[in-house]
Amino acid sequence: MLFGKRIQKADSLTKYMDALPILQVLPPKYKGQDHTYYEVCMRECKVSVHSELPETTIWGYEGVFPGPTIEVESGERVYIKWENQLPSTHLLPVDFTVHGAHHDVPEVRTVVHVHGAVVEPESDGYPDAWFTKGFQQVGVKFAKRIYQYDNLMNACTLWYHDHAIGITRLNIYAGLAGFFLVRSERERCLNMPSGKYDIPLMLQDRTFNPDGSLYYPMQPDDPISELKTSIVPEFFGKTILVNGKVWPFLEVEPRKYRFRVLNGANSRFFRLKLDSDQLMFQVGTDRGLLTQPIGIKEIILAPAERADIIIDFTNLEGKRITLINDAPAPFPNGEPDNEVREVMQFRVISELEYIDTSSIPAVLEQVPLYSKKDAFRKRFLTLDHSIDKYGREIMLLDNQGWDAPISETPKLGTTEIWYLINLTPDTHPIHIHLIDFLILDRRKFDVDKYNRDKIIEYQGPSIPPEPQERGRKDTARANPNEVTRIIMQFGPYSGLYVWHCHMLEHEDYEMMRPYMIIR
Ligand SMILES: [Cu+2]
């Protein structure tokens, strides 16, 4: 295919040439007794993603990729002015047929969502609350220039990223993502590895042209002849980046480290293990710490999911340990992608700067318990796929598009159980803004019968979530042929939020729905 020729060959870039970038923490513009204030500006910049590749033009918060890490305390009131100083034409091919991306809106729009934040609706980064360079033009739901975050979360690993309607996949792919860490005194008392031994890792996949520029397809494998540019059903890149470097290495001391692993890819899932076959100790999920650490050899992360893990390199001086990914793409029914079987390498050096006095605590934090009988309401929500007028696959939630009237209106303070009924052949990571939830169970059902009679006929037992998922979640994998049940309490804010699939190509077309918490 025409586009294929220009793409860089994945195996042409030498692995483990460049050191893992340690992401810088953003200093606030103001820090006082009652609040902290930041300014974050989106800019086009050139960065080096690999020393064998010419520089790459990216869009970055503060001009870096990934963006600088924002660190807050639990309960700290933070104001952030997100500003757009990006060019007026997009770095990547825009499809003007997808929802909210028609010719009646500016081509470059941005809005920032802190993924996992407990935040008022006006500051959540609603997809139609977009703004352009210098706030010259704004979307219909734009409410304010300076967002307010009260950070009513416990300690957890969040991330901020773009959420503009119809081009989220392109804006994030261009580089608009960064970490947002919530810390607390309670967490510090647990004495886990901290400071330079607490490292966030943003895993992404990208494809580059030989001139170093980002490659994103203009068309699916089966091109749509009526359109110059068309959205693709999924995007899978040919190289893996961690913290913005292709296949980096990290020198580690022979001691314990805490890694906050985020899947920041558009569509790719990761199934991670260490080639040393050693255990990793998971201490946290998307939205906070687990009740107790669990020893695991494998972690599955769908786009937007996080795992907070401790790896112990004690007594491994001189060893080189590779982080492996064997997830099929698409997940779970695609082929294993051998080109991207490796992610990064840990090189254990011999010197220990200090004796490692950190610990893997036996008890971490209480995870909230919901009783199924507390549920005020159950909602049965399908994940659907069909074909659009161009013959492309289109994914829906509850069989409705983005613009259909709001149908999910939970009452403030009430608990609901959502039945995610997946009628598609893919696993979809379903993310609900504002709240955290627990996964109750997953259960196989008869899809054909459901399509015929709209009745759930279970075909197997209820399977509890994996141990790695038994904590506070904000994104859950809904597998094909399964009903995934999640339980959550809606609050503490009321108003307009969204829920969506976090595979960005699905989210943009049209696997996203508004929901409203009502008083
Ligand atoms: Cu999806």
Coordinates of C-alpha atoms and ligand atoms in Angstrom, one line a residue:
M1 CA 0.0 0.0 0.0
L2 CA 1.1 3.5 -0.8
F3 CA 1.2 4.6 2.8
G4 CA 3.2 1.5 4.0
K5 CA 6.3 2.4 1.9
R6 CA 7.1 5.6 3.8
I7 CA 6.9 4.1 7.2
Q8 CA 10.0 3.5 9.2
K9 CA 10.8 -0.2 9.7
A10 CA 10.4 -1.0 13.4
D11 CA 13.5 -3.3 13.5
S12 CA 15.6 -0.5 12.0
L13 CA 15.7 1.3 15.4
T14 CA 18.2 -0.3 17.8
K15 CA 16.6 -1.2 21.1
Y16 CA 17.8 0.1 24.4
M17 CA 20.1 2.8 23.0
D18 CA 18.4 5.7 24.9
A19 CA 17.9 6.2 28.6
L20 CA 14.4 6.3 30.0
P21 CA 13.4 9.9 30.5
I22 CA 12.5 10.8 34.1
L23 CA 9.5 13.1 33.7
Q24 CA 9.9 16.5 35.3
V25 CA 7.4 17.8 37.9
L26 CA 5.7 21.0 37.0
P27 CA 6.4 23.9 39.4
P28 CA 3.2 25.9 40.3
K29 CA 3.0 29.6 39.4
Y30 CA 1.6 30.2 42.9
K31 CA 1.3 28.2 46.0
G32 CA -0.5 29.6 49.1
Q33 CA -2.3 28.4 52.2
D34 CA -5.6 27.8 50.5
H35 CA -4.8 27.0 46.9
T36 CA -2.2 26.3 44.3
Y37 CA -2.2 27.7 40.8
Y38 CA -0.6 26.3 37.6
E39 CA -0.5 27.4 34.0
V40 CA 0.0 24.8 31.3
C41 CA 0.5 25.8 27.7
M42 CA 0.1 23.4 24.7
R43 CA 2.8 24.1 22.1
E44 CA 4.2 22.5 19.0
C45 CA 7.8 21.5 19.6
K46 CA 10.6 19.2 18.2
V47 CA 11.8 16.3 20.4
S48 CA 14.1 13.3 20.0
V49 CA 12.3 10.0 20.5
H50 CA 15.3 7.9 19.5
S51 CA 18.9 8.8 18.8
E52 CA 18.9 7.1 15.3
L53 CA 15.8 9.0 14.2
P54 CA 15.7 12.7 13.1
E55 CA 13.7 15.0 15.5
T56 CA 9.9 14.6 15.7
T57 CA 7.4 17.4 15.7
I58 CA 5.0 16.8 18.6
W59 CA 2.3 18.7 20.4
G60 CA 3.1 18.8 24.1
Y61 CA 1.9 20.4 27.3
E62 CA 4.6 22.9 28.0
G63 CA 6.1 21.7 24.8
V64 CA 7.3 18.4 26.2
F65 CA 6.2 14.8 25.4
P66 CA 4.8 13.4 27.7
G67 CA 3.7 16.6 29.5
P68 CA 5.3 17.5 32.8
T69 CA 4.0 15.6 35.9
I70 CA 1.5 17.5 38.1
E71 CA 1.8 16.5 41.7
V72 CA -0.9 17.4 44.2
E73 CA -1.9 16.5 47.8
S74 CA -5.1 14.7 48.5
G75 CA -7.6 17.6 49.4
E76 CA -5.4 20.3 47.9
R77 CA -7.4 23.0 46.0
V78 CA -5.7 23.5 42.7
Y79 CA -6.5 25.9 39.8
I80 CA -5.1 25.2 36.4
K81 CA -5.2 27.5 33.4
W82 CA -4.8 25.2 30.4
E83 CA -3.8 27.3 27.3
N84 CA -3.6 26.5 23.7
Q85 CA -0.8 28.0 21.6
L86 CA -1.0 25.3 18.8
P87 CA -1.1 26.0 15.1
S88 CA -4.4 26.3 13.4
T89 CA -4.0 23.2 11.1
H90 CA -3.6 19.8 12.5
L91 CA -0.3 17.8 12.6
L92 CA -2.2 14.7 11.7
P93 CA -5.0 13.7 9.2
V94 CA -8.4 14.9 10.3
D95 CA -11.6 13.0 9.3
F96 CA -14.3 15.6 9.0
T97 CA -17.1 13.0 8.9
V98 CA -16.8 11.9 12.6
H99 CA -19.0 13.4 15.4
G100 CA -18.1 17.0 16.3
A101 CA -15.4 17.3 13.7
H102 CA -17.3 18.7 10.8
H103 CA -16.2 21.7 8.7
D104 CA -18.3 24.0 10.9
V105 CA -15.7 23.9 13.8
P106 CA -12.0 24.9 13.9
E107 CA -9.8 22.1 12.8
V108 CA -7.6 22.3 15.9
R109 CA -9.5 22.2 19.2
T110 CA -8.4 21.2 22.6
V111 CA -9.8 20.6 26.1
V112 CA -8.1 18.9 29.0
H113 CA -9.5 16.1 31.1
V114 CA -7.8 14.8 34.2
H115 CA -8.6 11.1 34.0
G116 CA -9.9 9.9 37.3
A117 CA -10.3 13.3 38.9
V118 CA -13.2 14.0 41.3
V119 CA -14.0 17.4 39.8
E120 CA -16.9 19.7 39.1
P121 CA -18.5 19.3 35.7
E122 CA -17.3 22.7 34.4
S123 CA -13.7 21.7 35.0
D124 CA -13.9 18.1 33.8
G125 CA -13.0 18.8 30.2
Y126 CA -16.3 18.0 28.5
P127 CA -15.6 17.2 24.8
D128 CA -17.7 20.1 23.6
A129 CA -16.0 22.5 26.0
W130 CA -13.1 22.9 23.6
F131 CA -11.1 26.0 23.0
T132 CA -8.7 27.2 20.3
K133 CA -5.5 29.2 20.4
G134 CA -5.8 32.1 22.8
F135 CA -9.5 31.1 23.6
Q136 CA -10.4 32.8 20.3
Q137 CA -13.1 30.2 19.6
V138 CA -14.8 27.9 22.1
G139 CA -17.2 24.9 21.9
V140 CA -20.9 25.0 23.0
K141 CA -20.2 23.6 26.4
F142 CA -17.2 25.8 27.2
A143 CA -17.7 27.3 30.7
K144 CA -14.4 28.7 32.1
R145 CA -10.7 29.3 31.3
I146 CA -9.3 28.3 34.7
Y147 CA -10.3 24.9 35.9
Q148 CA -10.7 24.1 39.6
Y149 CA -9.7 20.8 41.1
D150 CA -10.5 20.1 44.7
N151 CA -8.7 16.7 44.6
L152 CA -11.1 14.9 46.8
M153 CA -9.4 11.6 46.0
N154 CA -7.1 9.4 48.0
A155 CA -3.6 9.0 46.8
C156 CA -3.6 7.6 43.3
T157 CA -2.0 7.7 39.8
L158 CA -4.1 9.8 37.4
W159 CA -3.2 11.3 34.0
Y160 CA -4.3 14.4 32.1
H161 CA -4.9 14.3 28.4
D162 CA -6.8 15.9 25.6
H163 CA -10.5 15.2 25.2
A164 CA -11.7 17.4 22.3
I165 CA -14.7 16.1 20.4
G166 CA -13.8 14.1 17.2
I167 CA -10.0 14.5 17.4
T168 CA -9.1 13.1 20.8
R169 CA -7.2 10.2 19.1
L170 CA -5.1 12.7 17.0
N171 CA -4.4 15.2 19.9
I172 CA -3.3 12.5 22.3
Y173 CA -1.3 10.8 19.5
A174 CA 0.4 14.1 18.8
G175 CA 1.6 14.1 22.4
L176 CA -1.0 15.7 24.6
A177 CA -0.8 13.5 27.7
G178 CA 0.9 13.7 31.1
F179 CA 0.8 12.3 34.6
F180 CA -1.2 13.8 37.5
L181 CA -0.2 12.2 40.8
V182 CA -2.2 12.5 44.0
R183 CA -0.2 12.0 47.2
S184 CA -1.2 11.9 50.8
E185 CA 0.3 11.8 54.3
R186 CA -1.3 8.4 54.8
E187 CA 0.4 7.0 51.8
R188 CA 3.8 8.4 52.8
C189 CA 3.4 6.6 56.1
L190 CA 3.4 3.3 54.3
N191 CA 7.1 3.8 53.5
M192 CA 7.0 2.5 49.9
P193 CA 9.8 3.3 47.6
S194 CA 9.7 7.1 47.1
G195 CA 11.6 10.1 45.6
K196 CA 13.7 8.9 42.7
Y197 CA 12.7 5.3 43.4
D198 CA 9.0 6.1 42.5
I199 CA 8.8 6.4 38.7
P200 CA 5.8 6.9 36.5
L201 CA 6.0 4.9 33.2
M202 CA 3.8 6.0 30.3
L203 CA 3.5 3.2 27.7
Q204 CA 2.5 4.2 24.2
D205 CA 2.9 3.0 20.6
R206 CA 3.7 5.2 17.7
T207 CA 4.9 4.8 14.1
F208 CA 7.4 7.2 12.6
N209 CA 8.2 8.2 9.0
P210 CA 11.9 7.9 8.1
D211 CA 12.2 11.7 8.5
G212 CA 11.3 11.3 12.1
S213 CA 7.7 12.7 11.8
L214 CA 4.8 11.0 13.4
Y215 CA 2.9 8.6 11.1
Y216 CA -0.9 8.2 11.5
P217 CA -2.9 6.6 8.8
M218 CA -5.0 8.7 6.4
Q219 CA -7.2 5.7 5.6
P220 CA -8.1 2.2 6.9
D221 CA -6.5 -0.8 5.2
D222 CA -9.6 -0.9 3.0
P223 CA -9.6 2.8 1.9
I224 CA -12.9 4.7 1.7
S225 CA -12.8 6.0 -1.9
E226 CA -15.3 8.8 -1.3
L227 CA -13.1 10.4 1.5
K228 CA -9.7 11.9 1.4
T229 CA -9.2 11.0 5.0
S230 CA -11.1 8.4 7.1
I231 CA -10.9 7.3 10.7
V232 CA -9.4 3.8 11.2
P233 CA -11.1 1.1 13.3
E234 CA -8.0 0.9 15.6
F235 CA -4.5 2.1 15.5
F236 CA -1.5 0.0 16.4
G237 CA 2.0 1.5 16.2
K238 CA 5.2 -0.2 15.2
T239 CA 7.4 0.9 18.0
I240 CA 6.9 1.1 21.8
L241 CA 7.7 4.3 23.7
V242 CA 8.1 4.7 27.4
N243 CA 8.0 8.3 28.7
G244 CA 8.4 9.5 25.1
K245 CA 11.5 7.4 24.2
V246 CA 11.5 4.4 21.8
W247 CA 12.5 1.2 23.6
P248 CA 14.5 2.9 26.4
F249 CA 16.6 1.4 29.2
L250 CA 16.7 2.3 32.8
E251 CA 19.7 1.8 35.1
V252 CA 18.4 0.7 38.5
E253 CA 20.1 0.1 41.8
P254 CA 19.8 -3.4 43.4
R255 CA 16.8 -2.4 45.5
K256 CA 13.0 -1.9 45.4
Y257 CA 11.4 0.6 43.0
R258 CA 7.8 1.7 42.6
F259 CA 6.5 2.1 39.1
R260 CA 3.2 3.6 38.1
V261 CA 2.5 2.0 34.8
L262 CA 0.0 3.7 32.5
N263 CA -1.3 2.4 29.2
G264 CA -1.4 5.7 27.3
A265 CA -1.8 4.0 23.8
N266 CA -4.6 4.8 21.4
S267 CA -5.9 1.2 20.9
R268 CA -3.1 -1.2 22.0
F269 CA -3.5 -3.4 25.1
F270 CA -0.4 -4.5 27.0
R271 CA 0.1 -7.8 28.7
L272 CA 3.3 -7.3 30.7
K273 CA 5.8 -9.6 32.3
L274 CA 9.5 -9.6 33.2
D275 CA 11.7 -11.9 31.2
S276 CA 13.4 -12.8 34.5
D277 CA 10.1 -14.5 35.4
Q278 CA 10.2 -12.7 38.8
L279 CA 7.2 -11.5 40.7
M280 CA 6.0 -7.9 40.6
F281 CA 4.1 -6.7 43.6
Q282 CA 1.0 -4.8 42.6
V283 CA 0.0 -2.2 45.3
G284 CA -2.6 -0.1 43.4
T285 CA -5.2 0.1 40.6
D286 CA -6.5 3.0 38.6
R287 CA -7.8 5.0 41.5
G288 CA -5.8 4.1 44.6
L289 CA -4.1 1.4 46.6
L290 CA -5.3 -2.1 47.0
T291 CA -6.2 -3.6 50.4
Q292 CA -3.0 -5.5 50.3
P293 CA -0.2 -6.1 47.8
I294 CA -0.4 -9.0 45.5
G295 CA 2.5 -10.9 43.8
I296 CA 1.9 -11.2 40.1
K297 CA 3.8 -12.4 37.1
E298 CA 1.6 -10.7 34.5
I299 CA -0.4 -7.5 34.2
I300 CA -3.0 -6.7 31.5
L301 CA -3.5 -3.0 30.9
A302 CA -6.1 -1.8 28.4
P303 CA -5.8 1.8 27.2
A304 CA -6.1 4.2 30.2
E305 CA -5.7 1.5 32.9
R306 CA -3.0 1.9 35.5
A307 CA -1.1 -0.5 37.7
D308 CA 1.0 0.7 40.6
I309 CA 3.7 -1.9 41.1
I310 CA 6.9 -2.5 43.2
I311 CA 9.7 -4.5 41.6
D312 CA 12.6 -5.7 43.8
F313 CA 16.0 -5.7 42.0
T314 CA 17.9 -6.7 45.2
N315 CA 20.7 -9.2 44.6
L316 CA 20.3 -8.9 40.8
E317 CA 23.5 -6.8 40.2
G318 CA 24.6 -6.9 36.6
K319 CA 21.4 -8.4 35.3
R320 CA 19.5 -7.0 32.4
I321 CA 15.8 -7.6 32.7
T322 CA 13.4 -6.9 29.8
L323 CA 9.8 -5.9 30.2
I324 CA 7.9 -8.1 27.7
N325 CA 4.5 -7.5 26.1
D326 CA 2.6 -10.4 24.5
A327 CA -0.9 -8.9 24.1
P328 CA -2.6 -9.6 20.8
A329 CA -3.8 -6.7 18.7
P330 CA -6.7 -6.2 18.6
F331 CA -7.3 -7.7 22.0
P332 CA -8.2 -10.4 22.7
N333 CA -8.7 -12.1 19.3
G334 CA -6.0 -10.5 17.2
E335 CA -2.5 -11.9 16.4
P336 CA 0.4 -11.6 18.9
D337 CA 2.4 -8.6 17.7
N338 CA 6.0 -9.8 17.7
E339 CA 7.4 -6.5 16.4
V340 CA 6.5 -4.9 19.7
R341 CA 7.2 -7.9 22.0
E342 CA 9.6 -5.8 24.1
V343 CA 8.9 -2.6 26.0
M344 CA 11.9 -1.5 27.9
Q345 CA 15.0 -2.8 29.7
F346 CA 16.1 -2.6 33.3
R347 CA 19.9 -2.7 33.9
V348 CA 20.8 -3.4 37.5
I349 CA 24.0 -1.6 38.5
S350 CA 26.1 -2.7 41.3
E351 CA 26.2 0.4 43.6
L352 CA 23.5 1.1 46.1
E353 CA 23.3 4.7 47.0
Y354 CA 21.7 4.1 50.3
I355 CA 20.5 1.0 52.1
D356 CA 17.0 0.3 51.0
T357 CA 14.8 0.9 54.0
S358 CA 11.5 1.1 52.0
S359 CA 9.0 -1.7 52.4
I360 CA 6.2 -3.5 50.7
P361 CA 3.6 -3.0 53.4
A362 CA 1.4 -6.0 54.3
V363 CA -1.7 -3.8 54.6
L364 CA -2.3 -0.8 52.3
E365 CA -5.7 0.8 52.3
Q366 CA -9.3 0.0 52.8
V367 CA -11.1 -0.4 49.5
P368 CA -14.8 0.7 49.8
L369 CA -17.3 -2.0 49.9
Y370 CA -20.6 -1.7 48.2
S371 CA -23.4 -4.1 49.0
K372 CA -25.3 -5.2 45.9
K373 CA -28.5 -4.6 47.8
D374 CA -27.6 -0.9 48.2
A375 CA -28.0 -0.5 44.5
F376 CA -30.8 2.0 43.8
R377 CA -30.9 1.1 40.2
K378 CA -29.6 -1.3 37.6
R379 CA -28.9 -0.2 34.0
F380 CA -28.5 -2.6 31.1
L381 CA -26.1 -1.0 28.6
T382 CA -25.0 -2.6 25.3
L383 CA -21.7 -2.2 23.5
D384 CA -22.7 -2.4 19.8
H385 CA -21.1 -2.5 16.4
S386 CA -22.6 -1.8 13.1
I387 CA -21.7 -0.4 9.7
D388 CA -22.0 3.3 8.6
K389 CA -23.0 4.7 5.3
Y390 CA -19.4 4.5 4.0
G391 CA -19.2 0.8 5.0
R392 CA -17.0 1.5 8.0
E393 CA -17.3 -0.2 11.3
I394 CA -19.0 2.1 13.9
M395 CA -19.1 1.3 17.6
L396 CA -21.9 2.5 19.9
L397 CA -22.8 2.5 23.6
D398 CA -26.4 1.6 24.4
N399 CA -27.0 1.6 20.6
Q400 CA -27.0 5.4 20.6
G401 CA -24.7 8.0 19.1
W402 CA -23.0 10.9 20.9
D403 CA -25.7 13.4 19.9
A404 CA -28.7 11.3 21.1
P405 CA -30.6 12.7 24.1
I406 CA -29.1 11.9 27.5
S407 CA -30.5 8.6 28.8
E408 CA -28.3 7.9 31.8
T409 CA -29.3 10.2 34.7
P410 CA -28.2 8.7 38.0
K411 CA -29.4 10.5 41.2
L412 CA -26.7 12.3 43.3
G413 CA -25.5 10.1 46.1
T414 CA -27.2 6.9 44.9
T415 CA -25.5 3.6 44.0
E416 CA -26.1 1.9 40.7
I417 CA -25.0 -1.4 39.0
W418 CA -24.3 -1.1 35.3
Y419 CA -24.5 -4.3 33.2
L420 CA -22.1 -3.8 30.3
I421 CA -23.4 -6.2 27.6
N422 CA -20.7 -6.6 25.0
L423 CA -22.2 -7.6 21.6
T424 CA -18.9 -6.8 19.7
P425 CA -15.9 -9.1 19.1
D426 CA -13.5 -6.7 20.9
T427 CA -12.6 -6.0 24.5
H428 CA -13.5 -2.4 25.3
P429 CA -12.0 -0.4 28.2
I430 CA -15.0 1.4 29.5
H431 CA -14.3 4.6 31.4
I432 CA -16.8 6.6 33.5
H433 CA -15.8 10.2 34.4
L434 CA -15.9 11.5 38.0
I435 CA -16.6 8.3 40.0
D436 CA -14.6 5.2 40.8
F437 CA -16.2 1.8 40.7
L438 CA -15.7 -1.8 41.7
I439 CA -15.9 -4.6 39.2
L440 CA -18.5 -7.1 40.5
D441 CA -18.1 -9.9 38.0
R442 CA -18.0 -11.0 34.4
R443 CA -20.3 -13.7 32.9
K444 CA -20.6 -15.3 29.5
F445 CA -23.9 -15.0 27.8
D446 CA -25.6 -16.0 24.5
V447 CA -25.0 -13.0 22.1
D448 CA -27.2 -14.4 19.3
K449 CA -30.2 -14.9 21.7
Y450 CA -29.7 -11.3 23.0
N451 CA -29.6 -9.9 19.5
R452 CA -32.8 -11.8 18.7
D453 CA -34.9 -11.5 21.9
K454 CA -33.1 -8.8 24.0
I455 CA -32.8 -11.3 26.8
I456 CA -29.6 -12.1 28.7
E457 CA -29.2 -15.9 28.9
Y458 CA -26.0 -16.6 30.8
Q459 CA -23.9 -19.5 29.6
G460 CA -21.5 -19.8 32.5
P461 CA -20.8 -19.0 36.1
S462 CA -20.2 -15.5 37.4
I463 CA -16.4 -14.9 37.4
P464 CA -15.1 -12.5 40.0
P465 CA -12.6 -9.8 38.8
E466 CA -8.9 -10.8 38.7
P467 CA -7.0 -10.1 41.9
Q468 CA -5.2 -7.2 40.0
E469 CA -8.6 -5.6 39.5
R470 CA -10.0 -5.8 43.0
G471 CA -9.5 -2.2 43.8
R472 CA -10.9 1.2 42.9
K473 CA -11.2 1.4 39.1
D474 CA -12.2 4.1 36.7
T475 CA -11.7 2.0 33.5
A476 CA -12.8 -1.6 33.2
R477 CA -12.3 -4.2 30.4
A478 CA -15.6 -5.4 29.0
N479 CA -14.8 -8.6 27.1
P480 CA -16.6 -10.0 24.1
N481 CA -19.5 -12.4 24.8
E482 CA -19.6 -11.3 28.5
V483 CA -21.7 -9.1 30.7
T484 CA -19.4 -7.1 32.9
R485 CA -21.1 -5.7 36.0
I486 CA -19.7 -2.7 37.8
I487 CA -21.0 -0.9 40.9
M488 CA -20.5 2.8 41.9
Q489 CA -21.9 5.7 43.8
F490 CA -22.6 8.9 41.9
G491 CA -21.2 12.1 43.5
P492 CA -20.1 14.3 45.1
Y493 CA -20.9 16.6 42.2
S494 CA -24.0 16.7 40.0
G495 CA -24.1 17.8 36.4
L496 CA -22.9 16.7 33.0
Y497 CA -20.2 14.1 32.5
V498 CA -19.3 11.4 29.9
W499 CA -18.6 7.7 29.8
H500 CA -16.9 6.1 26.9
C501 CA -14.7 3.4 25.4
H502 CA -11.0 4.4 26.0
M503 CA -9.8 3.0 22.7
L504 CA -9.4 6.4 21.2
E505 CA -10.5 5.4 17.7
H506 CA -13.7 4.0 19.2
E507 CA -14.3 7.0 21.5
D508 CA -14.0 9.4 18.5
Y509 CA -16.5 7.3 16.4
E510 CA -19.0 7.1 18.3
M511 CA -18.4 5.1 21.4
M512 CA -19.0 7.9 23.9
R513 CA -22.2 9.1 25.6
P514 CA -23.0 12.0 27.9
Y515 CA -24.5 11.2 31.4
M516 CA -26.0 13.6 33.9
I517 CA -26.0 13.3 37.7
I518 CA -29.2 14.9 38.9
R519 CA -30.2 16.3 42.2
Ligands
CU1 CU -14.0 0.3 22.2

